[in-house]
Amino acid sequence: MPNYTLWAKMLSAGAVMCIGGPALVYYVTPTEEELFKRYNPELQKRSLENRYKRQQDFDDFVTKLKEYSKSDKSIWVAAAEHEARTRSNTAEKQGAAAAEIQKRKDEIRQHSINPDR
């Protein structure tokens, strides 16, 4: 003979836990505006100054993800290839700049050794 009152109590307790727990977390968690108001004025100012940059970085990130998703490869592989290309381009630019600096140093040395030229 099943005990219906026990089942009713258990179901109601489970419902309170499953529904009431997230509701309590939602009620207790402060919004972004409330957190911002709790900042001291210096942090508020710095946050407002950096807001546009953070939004721009996020937009760039999403744009890159959309670009990577157009590829047949997975996003991770496409991102790794793009990062490798960026590194190689940066290395080439740094190498060219180093060569230019070395060329200027050699010209200065030659000019200081032979000022007649």
Short mmCIF file of C-alpha atoms in Angstrom, two decimals:
data_model
loop_
_atom_site.label_atom_id
_atom_site.label_comp_id
_atom_site.label_asym_id
_atom_site.label_seq_id
_atom_site.Cartn_x
_atom_site.Cartn_y
_atom_site.Cartn_z
CA MET A 1 0.00 0.00 0.00
CA PRO A 2 1.73 3.18 -1.21
CA ASN A 3 1.97 6.11 1.13
CA TYR A 4 0.54 9.00 -0.93
CA THR A 5 1.33 11.68 1.65
CA LEU A 6 5.02 10.73 1.58
CA TRP A 7 5.03 10.95 -2.22
CA ALA A 8 3.26 14.32 -2.13
CA LYS A 9 5.77 15.69 0.38
CA MET A 10 8.73 14.43 -1.67
CA LEU A 11 7.39 15.86 -4.94
CA SER A 12 6.62 19.21 -3.33
CA ALA A 13 10.09 19.32 -1.72
CA GLY A 14 11.69 18.48 -5.07
CA ALA A 15 9.69 21.19 -6.80
CA VAL A 16 10.71 23.73 -4.17
CA MET A 17 14.36 22.75 -4.64
CA CYS A 18 14.30 22.70 -8.44
CA ILE A 19 12.31 25.90 -8.86
CA GLY A 20 13.15 27.79 -5.70
CA GLY A 21 16.93 27.34 -5.90
CA PRO A 22 17.46 29.04 -9.27
CA ALA A 23 14.83 31.64 -8.35
CA LEU A 24 16.79 32.48 -5.19
CA VAL A 25 20.05 32.75 -7.14
CA TYR A 26 18.35 35.02 -9.69
CA TYR A 27 16.95 37.19 -6.89
CA VAL A 28 20.27 37.46 -5.00
CA THR A 29 22.59 38.07 -7.98
CA PRO A 30 23.16 41.81 -8.59
CA THR A 31 22.75 43.30 -12.05
CA GLU A 32 25.64 44.89 -13.95
CA GLU A 33 24.30 48.36 -13.16
CA GLU A 34 24.20 47.62 -9.42
CA LEU A 35 27.78 46.34 -9.54
CA PHE A 36 28.88 49.42 -11.49
CA LYS A 37 27.29 51.71 -8.90
CA ARG A 38 29.26 49.96 -6.17
CA TYR A 39 32.60 50.76 -7.88
CA ASN A 40 34.57 53.64 -6.50
CA PRO A 41 34.64 56.70 -8.83
CA GLU A 42 38.13 55.92 -10.15
CA LEU A 43 37.09 52.41 -11.24
CA GLN A 44 33.89 53.76 -12.78
CA LYS A 45 35.89 56.25 -14.82
CA ARG A 46 38.38 53.60 -15.95
CA SER A 47 35.58 51.20 -16.82
CA LEU A 48 33.81 53.82 -18.91
CA GLU A 49 37.06 54.67 -20.71
CA ASN A 50 37.76 51.03 -21.56
CA ARG A 51 34.18 50.14 -22.49
CA TYR A 52 34.50 51.09 -26.18
CA LYS A 53 37.76 49.18 -26.52
CA ARG A 54 36.26 46.05 -24.93
CA GLN A 55 33.21 46.28 -27.20
CA GLN A 56 35.45 46.69 -30.24
CA ASP A 57 37.59 43.71 -29.20
CA PHE A 58 34.48 41.58 -28.77
CA ASP A 59 33.13 42.66 -32.16
CA ASP A 60 36.46 41.79 -33.79
CA PHE A 61 36.44 38.42 -32.06
CA VAL A 62 32.92 37.63 -33.29
CA THR A 63 33.81 38.77 -36.81
CA LYS A 64 36.84 36.46 -36.83
CA LEU A 65 34.72 33.58 -35.56
CA LYS A 66 32.21 34.17 -38.36
CA GLU A 67 35.06 34.22 -40.86
CA TYR A 68 36.53 31.00 -39.45
CA SER A 69 33.13 29.30 -39.53
CA LYS A 70 32.81 29.93 -43.28
CA SER A 71 35.78 27.64 -43.83
CA ASP A 72 35.34 23.90 -44.37
CA LYS A 73 37.77 23.27 -41.52
CA SER A 74 36.89 23.43 -37.87
CA ILE A 75 37.05 26.80 -36.17
CA TRP A 76 40.07 25.76 -34.10
CA VAL A 77 42.10 24.70 -37.14
CA ALA A 78 41.16 27.85 -39.06
CA ALA A 79 42.09 30.02 -36.07
CA ALA A 80 45.44 28.23 -35.68
CA GLU A 81 46.22 28.75 -39.38
CA HIS A 82 45.31 32.43 -39.16
CA GLU A 83 47.47 32.81 -36.06
CA ALA A 84 50.40 31.09 -37.82
CA ARG A 85 50.03 33.42 -40.82
CA THR A 86 49.93 36.43 -38.50
CA ARG A 87 53.07 35.26 -36.71
CA SER A 88 54.94 34.68 -39.96
CA ASN A 89 53.92 38.13 -41.25
CA THR A 90 55.06 39.70 -38.00
CA ALA A 91 58.36 37.82 -38.15
CA GLU A 92 58.90 38.98 -41.74
CA LYS A 93 58.19 42.59 -40.78
CA GLN A 94 60.54 42.37 -37.82
CA GLY A 95 63.23 40.81 -40.03
CA ALA A 96 62.84 43.59 -42.60
CA ALA A 97 63.01 46.22 -39.88
CA ALA A 98 66.13 44.59 -38.41
CA ALA A 99 67.74 44.50 -41.86
CA GLU A 100 66.91 48.18 -42.38
CA ILE A 101 68.42 49.07 -38.99
CA GLN A 102 71.55 47.07 -39.78
CA LYS A 103 71.82 48.80 -43.17
CA ARG A 104 71.60 52.22 -41.50
CA LYS A 105 74.23 51.23 -38.93
CA ASP A 106 76.56 50.10 -41.71
CA GLU A 107 76.01 53.37 -43.59
CA ILE A 108 76.77 55.36 -40.43
CA ARG A 109 79.93 53.32 -39.81
CA GLN A 110 81.08 53.78 -43.39
CA HIS A 111 80.39 57.48 -43.24
CA SER A 112 82.19 57.86 -39.90
CA ILE A 113 85.23 55.94 -41.20
CA ASN A 114 85.36 57.81 -44.50
CA PRO A 115 83.74 61.23 -44.01
CA ASP A 116 84.79 62.32 -47.57
CA ARG A 117 82.18 60.17 -49.25
#
